[in-house]
Amino acid sequence: YFKKQEYEWNPITNQTDTLPSNYGFYRLYNYSTSVSASTTLYGMYDFTKKRRDRKIQAIRHTITPTVSFSYAPDFSKQKYGYVKTVQSDTLGNFKTYSPFEGSIFGVPSSGQSMAINASLSQTLEMKVLSKRDTTGTRIIKLIDNFTISGSYNFLADSMNLSNISLSFRSKLTNNFGIQLSATLDPYVVT
């Protein structure tokens, strides 16, 4: 950034004054780290073991679990200089602000995070006999995608578990499909 805006408490007027803008070159940075692992598991049931002429030849279920770990430091700490405090009233209360608020790229994130993220994606396909296909069979996707995902933040003060996201997608015909999604809050009890 080429400008920052700071404030200071004025004991004469008993209010927070805006100081003249400081022009210069101010470098802000934000970083995080993560590592992830994923695999794919296949399960298949073959219906042709007893009879080859069955309409349904086989069903295949694919599961893709993914686990990742991520860490991001707290950029609102004073050592980074992205957040400052200023007295806000005559009672001696303080408020925090960033000298770079309202800038085009925003300010780096506040709050330290160390989380484990997990997701599970699934598909379900069926192989059927077909006279329209040259191979004699065709694949029908029963479930294009069904995903459940969430995360757990080890460093959060409370409510460490994130909302749990669910999504479902299936193509019923060539021109018609269905897509459903839901978000479950593990801390809301009705």
PDB file of C-alpha atoms in Angstrom:
ATOM      1  CA  TYR A   1       0.000   0.000   0.000  1.00  0.00           C
ATOM      2  CA  PHE A   2       1.067   3.600  -0.517  1.00  0.00           C
ATOM      3  CA  LYS A   3      -0.952   5.102   2.329  1.00  0.00           C
ATOM      4  CA  LYS A   4      -1.978   4.343   5.904  1.00  0.00           C
ATOM      5  CA  GLN A   5      -4.395   6.122   8.211  1.00  0.00           C
ATOM      6  CA  GLU A   6      -3.804   6.319  11.976  1.00  0.00           C
ATOM      7  CA  TYR A   7      -5.785   7.742  14.892  1.00  0.00           C
ATOM      8  CA  GLU A   8      -4.941   9.141  18.333  1.00  0.00           C
ATOM      9  CA  TRP A   9      -6.859  10.172  21.432  1.00  0.00           C
ATOM     10  CA  ASN A  10      -7.129  13.916  21.976  1.00  0.00           C
ATOM     11  CA  PRO A  11      -7.445  14.642  25.747  1.00  0.00           C
ATOM     12  CA  ILE A  12      -8.443  18.271  25.110  1.00  0.00           C
ATOM     13  CA  THR A  13     -11.475  17.508  22.920  1.00  0.00           C
ATOM     14  CA  ASN A  14     -12.070  14.068  24.509  1.00  0.00           C
ATOM     15  CA  GLN A  15     -12.401  12.343  21.152  1.00  0.00           C
ATOM     16  CA  THR A  16     -10.416  10.246  18.714  1.00  0.00           C
ATOM     17  CA  ASP A  17      -8.723  12.381  16.070  1.00  0.00           C
ATOM     18  CA  THR A  18      -7.776  11.272  12.583  1.00  0.00           C
ATOM     19  CA  LEU A  19      -4.109  11.961  11.933  1.00  0.00           C
ATOM     20  CA  PRO A  20      -2.890  13.126   8.530  1.00  0.00           C
ATOM     21  CA  SER A  21      -2.403  10.209   6.111  1.00  0.00           C
ATOM     22  CA  ASN A  22       1.093   8.737   6.019  1.00  0.00           C
ATOM     23  CA  TYR A  23       2.309   8.158   2.468  1.00  0.00           C
ATOM     24  CA  GLY A  24       5.016   5.649   1.682  1.00  0.00           C
ATOM     25  CA  PHE A  25       5.417   2.011   0.714  1.00  0.00           C
ATOM     26  CA  TYR A  26       3.808  -0.416   3.186  1.00  0.00           C
ATOM     27  CA  ARG A  27       4.126  -4.125   2.570  1.00  0.00           C
ATOM     28  CA  LEU A  28       1.523  -6.445   4.069  1.00  0.00           C
ATOM     29  CA  TYR A  29       1.736 -10.196   3.824  1.00  0.00           C
ATOM     30  CA  ASN A  30      -0.367 -13.174   4.734  1.00  0.00           C
ATOM     31  CA  TYR A  31       0.689 -16.807   4.736  1.00  0.00           C
ATOM     32  CA  SER A  32      -0.556 -20.197   5.799  1.00  0.00           C
ATOM     33  CA  THR A  33       0.549 -23.785   5.393  1.00  0.00           C
ATOM     34  CA  SER A  34      -1.320 -26.997   4.766  1.00  0.00           C
ATOM     35  CA  VAL A  35      -0.818 -30.651   3.931  1.00  0.00           C
ATOM     36  CA  SER A  36      -3.416 -33.081   2.634  1.00  0.00           C
ATOM     37  CA  ALA A  37      -3.883 -36.734   1.792  1.00  0.00           C
ATOM     38  CA  SER A  38      -6.501 -38.410  -0.335  1.00  0.00           C
ATOM     39  CA  THR A  39      -7.235 -41.836  -1.746  1.00  0.00           C
ATOM     40  CA  THR A  40      -9.990 -43.534  -3.708  1.00  0.00           C
ATOM     41  CA  LEU A  41     -11.724 -46.764  -2.719  1.00  0.00           C
ATOM     42  CA  TYR A  42     -13.737 -48.818  -5.195  1.00  0.00           C
ATOM     43  CA  GLY A  43     -16.386 -51.388  -4.390  1.00  0.00           C
ATOM     44  CA  MET A  44     -18.178 -53.416  -7.046  1.00  0.00           C
ATOM     45  CA  TYR A  45     -20.861 -56.054  -7.074  1.00  0.00           C
ATOM     46  CA  ASP A  46     -21.128 -58.176 -10.216  1.00  0.00           C
ATOM     47  CA  PHE A  47     -24.652 -59.504 -10.901  1.00  0.00           C
ATOM     48  CA  THR A  48     -23.516 -61.659 -13.866  1.00  0.00           C
ATOM     49  CA  LYS A  49     -21.894 -64.381 -11.756  1.00  0.00           C
ATOM     50  CA  LYS A  50     -25.063 -66.492 -11.893  1.00  0.00           C
ATOM     51  CA  ARG A  51     -26.716 -65.224 -15.099  1.00  0.00           C
ATOM     52  CA  ARG A  52     -25.046 -63.248 -17.938  1.00  0.00           C
ATOM     53  CA  ASP A  53     -28.357 -61.978 -19.370  1.00  0.00           C
ATOM     54  CA  ARG A  54     -29.390 -59.876 -16.342  1.00  0.00           C
ATOM     55  CA  LYS A  55     -30.493 -56.334 -17.173  1.00  0.00           C
ATOM     56  CA  ILE A  56     -28.319 -54.935 -14.356  1.00  0.00           C
ATOM     57  CA  GLN A  57     -24.784 -56.171 -14.922  1.00  0.00           C
ATOM     58  CA  ALA A  58     -22.910 -54.525 -12.018  1.00  0.00           C
ATOM     59  CA  ILE A  59     -22.973 -51.717  -9.444  1.00  0.00           C
ATOM     60  CA  ARG A  60     -19.856 -49.727  -8.552  1.00  0.00           C
ATOM     61  CA  HIS A  61     -19.505 -47.525  -5.476  1.00  0.00           C
ATOM     62  CA  THR A  62     -16.570 -45.087  -5.339  1.00  0.00           C
ATOM     63  CA  ILE A  63     -15.530 -43.380  -2.085  1.00  0.00           C
ATOM     64  CA  THR A  64     -12.902 -40.629  -1.918  1.00  0.00           C
ATOM     65  CA  PRO A  65     -11.878 -39.611   1.616  1.00  0.00           C
ATOM     66  CA  THR A  66      -9.683 -36.531   2.020  1.00  0.00           C
ATOM     67  CA  VAL A  67      -7.955 -35.300   5.170  1.00  0.00           C
ATOM     68  CA  SER A  68      -5.923 -32.130   5.455  1.00  0.00           C
ATOM     69  CA  PHE A  69      -4.183 -30.136   8.151  1.00  0.00           C
ATOM     70  CA  SER A  70      -3.750 -26.358   7.949  1.00  0.00           C
ATOM     71  CA  TYR A  71      -2.149 -23.629  10.035  1.00  0.00           C
ATOM     72  CA  ALA A  72      -2.344 -19.828   9.799  1.00  0.00           C
ATOM     73  CA  PRO A  73      -0.809 -17.379  12.313  1.00  0.00           C
ATOM     74  CA  ASP A  74      -2.659 -14.492  13.964  1.00  0.00           C
ATOM     75  CA  PHE A  75      -1.781 -11.380  11.962  1.00  0.00           C
ATOM     76  CA  SER A  76      -3.646  -9.135  14.421  1.00  0.00           C
ATOM     77  CA  LYS A  77      -0.736  -9.351  16.892  1.00  0.00           C
ATOM     78  CA  GLN A  78       1.091  -6.081  17.542  1.00  0.00           C
ATOM     79  CA  LYS A  79       4.406  -7.432  16.193  1.00  0.00           C
ATOM     80  CA  TYR A  80       3.036  -7.398  12.623  1.00  0.00           C
ATOM     81  CA  GLY A  81       1.785  -3.798  12.858  1.00  0.00           C
ATOM     82  CA  TYR A  82      -1.425  -4.503  10.948  1.00  0.00           C
ATOM     83  CA  VAL A  83      -3.632  -3.700  13.951  1.00  0.00           C
ATOM     84  CA  LYS A  84      -3.298  -0.827  16.433  1.00  0.00           C
ATOM     85  CA  THR A  85      -5.225   0.307  19.500  1.00  0.00           C
ATOM     86  CA  VAL A  86      -6.476   3.777  20.357  1.00  0.00           C
ATOM     87  CA  GLN A  87      -8.425   5.146  23.312  1.00  0.00           C
ATOM     88  CA  SER A  88     -12.058   5.504  22.280  1.00  0.00           C
ATOM     89  CA  ASP A  89     -13.797   7.334  25.156  1.00  0.00           C
ATOM     90  CA  THR A  90     -13.285   9.259  28.411  1.00  0.00           C
ATOM     91  CA  LEU A  91     -13.728   6.064  30.439  1.00  0.00           C
ATOM     92  CA  GLY A  92     -10.397   4.777  29.155  1.00  0.00           C
ATOM     93  CA  ASN A  93     -11.811   2.124  26.824  1.00  0.00           C
ATOM     94  CA  PHE A  94      -9.733   1.159  23.797  1.00  0.00           C
ATOM     95  CA  LYS A  95     -10.698   0.002  20.328  1.00  0.00           C
ATOM     96  CA  THR A  96      -8.593  -1.755  17.734  1.00  0.00           C
ATOM     97  CA  TYR A  97      -8.275  -0.672  14.112  1.00  0.00           C
ATOM     98  CA  SER A  98      -6.087  -1.298  11.123  1.00  0.00           C
ATOM     99  CA  PRO A  99      -4.260   1.610   9.497  1.00  0.00           C
ATOM    100  CA  PHE A 100      -5.003  -0.133   6.182  1.00  0.00           C
ATOM    101  CA  GLU A 101      -8.787  -0.539   6.610  1.00  0.00           C
ATOM    102  CA  GLY A 102     -10.757   0.201   3.465  1.00  0.00           C
ATOM    103  CA  SER A 103      -7.774  -0.457   1.219  1.00  0.00           C
ATOM    104  CA  ILE A 104      -8.275  -2.305  -2.032  1.00  0.00           C
ATOM    105  CA  PHE A 105      -6.821  -5.657  -0.908  1.00  0.00           C
ATOM    106  CA  GLY A 106      -8.010  -5.546   2.715  1.00  0.00           C
ATOM    107  CA  VAL A 107      -5.914  -6.571   5.687  1.00  0.00           C
ATOM    108  CA  PRO A 108      -4.441  -9.968   6.616  1.00  0.00           C
ATOM    109  CA  SER A 109      -6.629 -12.300   8.632  1.00  0.00           C
ATOM    110  CA  SER A 110      -6.885 -12.078  12.383  1.00  0.00           C
ATOM    111  CA  GLY A 111      -7.095 -15.078  14.652  1.00  0.00           C
ATOM    112  CA  GLN A 112      -4.736 -18.003  14.745  1.00  0.00           C
ATOM    113  CA  SER A 113      -5.992 -21.198  13.150  1.00  0.00           C
ATOM    114  CA  MET A 114      -4.799 -24.791  13.321  1.00  0.00           C
ATOM    115  CA  ALA A 115      -7.402 -27.086  11.834  1.00  0.00           C
ATOM    116  CA  ILE A 116      -7.966 -30.569  10.565  1.00  0.00           C
ATOM    117  CA  ASN A 117     -10.351 -30.753   7.615  1.00  0.00           C
ATOM    118  CA  ALA A 118     -12.098 -33.881   6.401  1.00  0.00           C
ATOM    119  CA  SER A 119     -14.382 -34.684   3.505  1.00  0.00           C
ATOM    120  CA  LEU A 120     -15.922 -37.802   2.050  1.00  0.00           C
ATOM    121  CA  SER A 121     -17.121 -37.886  -1.580  1.00  0.00           C
ATOM    122  CA  GLN A 122     -19.069 -40.747  -3.125  1.00  0.00           C
ATOM    123  CA  THR A 123     -20.408 -41.817  -6.503  1.00  0.00           C
ATOM    124  CA  LEU A 124     -22.681 -44.725  -7.412  1.00  0.00           C
ATOM    125  CA  GLU A 125     -22.836 -46.174 -10.936  1.00  0.00           C
ATOM    126  CA  MET A 126     -24.768 -49.006 -12.519  1.00  0.00           C
ATOM    127  CA  LYS A 127     -23.791 -51.011 -15.615  1.00  0.00           C
ATOM    128  CA  VAL A 128     -26.812 -52.235 -17.612  1.00  0.00           C
ATOM    129  CA  LEU A 129     -27.425 -54.093 -20.861  1.00  0.00           C
ATOM    130  CA  SER A 130     -28.092 -51.775 -23.785  1.00  0.00           C
ATOM    131  CA  LYS A 131     -28.914 -52.471 -27.417  1.00  0.00           C
ATOM    132  CA  ARG A 132     -28.213 -48.808 -28.287  1.00  0.00           C
ATOM    133  CA  ASP A 133     -24.499 -49.062 -27.394  1.00  0.00           C
ATOM    134  CA  THR A 134     -21.963 -50.952 -29.554  1.00  0.00           C
ATOM    135  CA  THR A 135     -20.407 -52.562 -26.461  1.00  0.00           C
ATOM    136  CA  GLY A 136     -23.783 -54.002 -25.469  1.00  0.00           C
ATOM    137  CA  THR A 137     -23.708 -52.206 -22.089  1.00  0.00           C
ATOM    138  CA  ARG A 138     -23.925 -48.658 -20.818  1.00  0.00           C
ATOM    139  CA  ILE A 139     -23.093 -46.903 -17.548  1.00  0.00           C
ATOM    140  CA  ILE A 140     -25.814 -45.076 -15.619  1.00  0.00           C
ATOM    141  CA  LYS A 141     -24.733 -42.721 -12.844  1.00  0.00           C
ATOM    142  CA  LEU A 142     -27.186 -43.059  -9.983  1.00  0.00           C
ATOM    143  CA  ILE A 143     -25.320 -40.573  -7.774  1.00  0.00           C
ATOM    144  CA  ASP A 144     -22.976 -38.152  -9.544  1.00  0.00           C
ATOM    145  CA  ASN A 145     -21.641 -36.857  -6.257  1.00  0.00           C
ATOM    146  CA  PHE A 146     -22.515 -37.013  -2.574  1.00  0.00           C
ATOM    147  CA  THR A 147     -20.119 -35.092  -0.306  1.00  0.00           C
ATOM    148  CA  ILE A 148     -19.951 -34.487   3.414  1.00  0.00           C
ATOM    149  CA  SER A 149     -17.271 -32.190   4.844  1.00  0.00           C
ATOM    150  CA  GLY A 150     -16.262 -30.310   7.974  1.00  0.00           C
ATOM    151  CA  SER A 151     -13.310 -29.174  10.029  1.00  0.00           C
ATOM    152  CA  TYR A 152     -12.081 -28.880  13.596  1.00  0.00           C
ATOM    153  CA  ASN A 153     -10.056 -25.821  14.713  1.00  0.00           C
ATOM    154  CA  PHE A 154      -7.801 -26.772  17.629  1.00  0.00           C
ATOM    155  CA  LEU A 155      -7.022 -23.142  18.537  1.00  0.00           C
ATOM    156  CA  ALA A 156     -10.556 -21.725  18.613  1.00  0.00           C
ATOM    157  CA  ASP A 157     -11.725 -20.409  22.000  1.00  0.00           C
ATOM    158  CA  SER A 158     -15.017 -22.267  21.708  1.00  0.00           C
ATOM    159  CA  MET A 159     -17.103 -24.069  19.109  1.00  0.00           C
ATOM    160  CA  ASN A 160     -14.082 -25.753  17.551  1.00  0.00           C
ATOM    161  CA  LEU A 161     -16.153 -27.850  15.155  1.00  0.00           C
ATOM    162  CA  SER A 162     -17.228 -26.138  11.931  1.00  0.00           C
ATOM    163  CA  ASN A 163     -20.604 -26.447  10.267  1.00  0.00           C
ATOM    164  CA  ILE A 164     -21.007 -29.748   8.445  1.00  0.00           C
ATOM    165  CA  SER A 165     -21.743 -29.353   4.741  1.00  0.00           C
ATOM    166  CA  LEU A 166     -23.693 -31.903   2.718  1.00  0.00           C
ATOM    167  CA  SER A 167     -24.212 -31.838  -1.040  1.00  0.00           C
ATOM    168  CA  PHE A 168     -25.906 -34.268  -3.406  1.00  0.00           C
ATOM    169  CA  ARG A 169     -26.061 -34.228  -7.212  1.00  0.00           C
ATOM    170  CA  SER A 170     -27.675 -36.684  -9.588  1.00  0.00           C
ATOM    171  CA  LYS A 171     -28.614 -36.528 -13.263  1.00  0.00           C
ATOM    172  CA  LEU A 172     -31.981 -38.224 -13.690  1.00  0.00           C
ATOM    173  CA  THR A 173     -32.227 -37.824 -17.477  1.00  0.00           C
ATOM    174  CA  ASN A 174     -30.178 -36.083 -20.165  1.00  0.00           C
ATOM    175  CA  ASN A 175     -32.149 -32.878 -19.626  1.00  0.00           C
ATOM    176  CA  PHE A 176     -33.039 -33.078 -15.942  1.00  0.00           C
ATOM    177  CA  GLY A 177     -30.954 -33.354 -12.801  1.00  0.00           C
ATOM    178  CA  ILE A 178     -31.295 -32.751  -9.108  1.00  0.00           C
ATOM    179  CA  GLN A 179     -28.948 -30.965  -6.742  1.00  0.00           C
ATOM    180  CA  LEU A 180     -29.436 -30.685  -2.982  1.00  0.00           C
ATOM    181  CA  SER A 181     -27.279 -29.095  -0.314  1.00  0.00           C
ATOM    182  CA  ALA A 182     -27.546 -28.646   3.424  1.00  0.00           C
ATOM    183  CA  THR A 183     -25.512 -27.176   6.242  1.00  0.00           C
ATOM    184  CA  LEU A 184     -25.693 -28.698   9.693  1.00  0.00           C
ATOM    185  CA  ASP A 185     -24.710 -26.664  12.753  1.00  0.00           C
ATOM    186  CA  PRO A 186     -23.411 -29.062  15.434  1.00  0.00           C
ATOM    187  CA  TYR A 187     -24.048 -26.499  18.185  1.00  0.00           C
ATOM    188  CA  VAL A 188     -27.720 -25.750  17.517  1.00  0.00           C
ATOM    189  CA  VAL A 189     -30.194 -27.917  19.379  1.00  0.00           C
ATOM    190  CA  THR A 190     -33.897 -27.540  18.604  1.00  0.00           C
TER     191      THR A 190
END
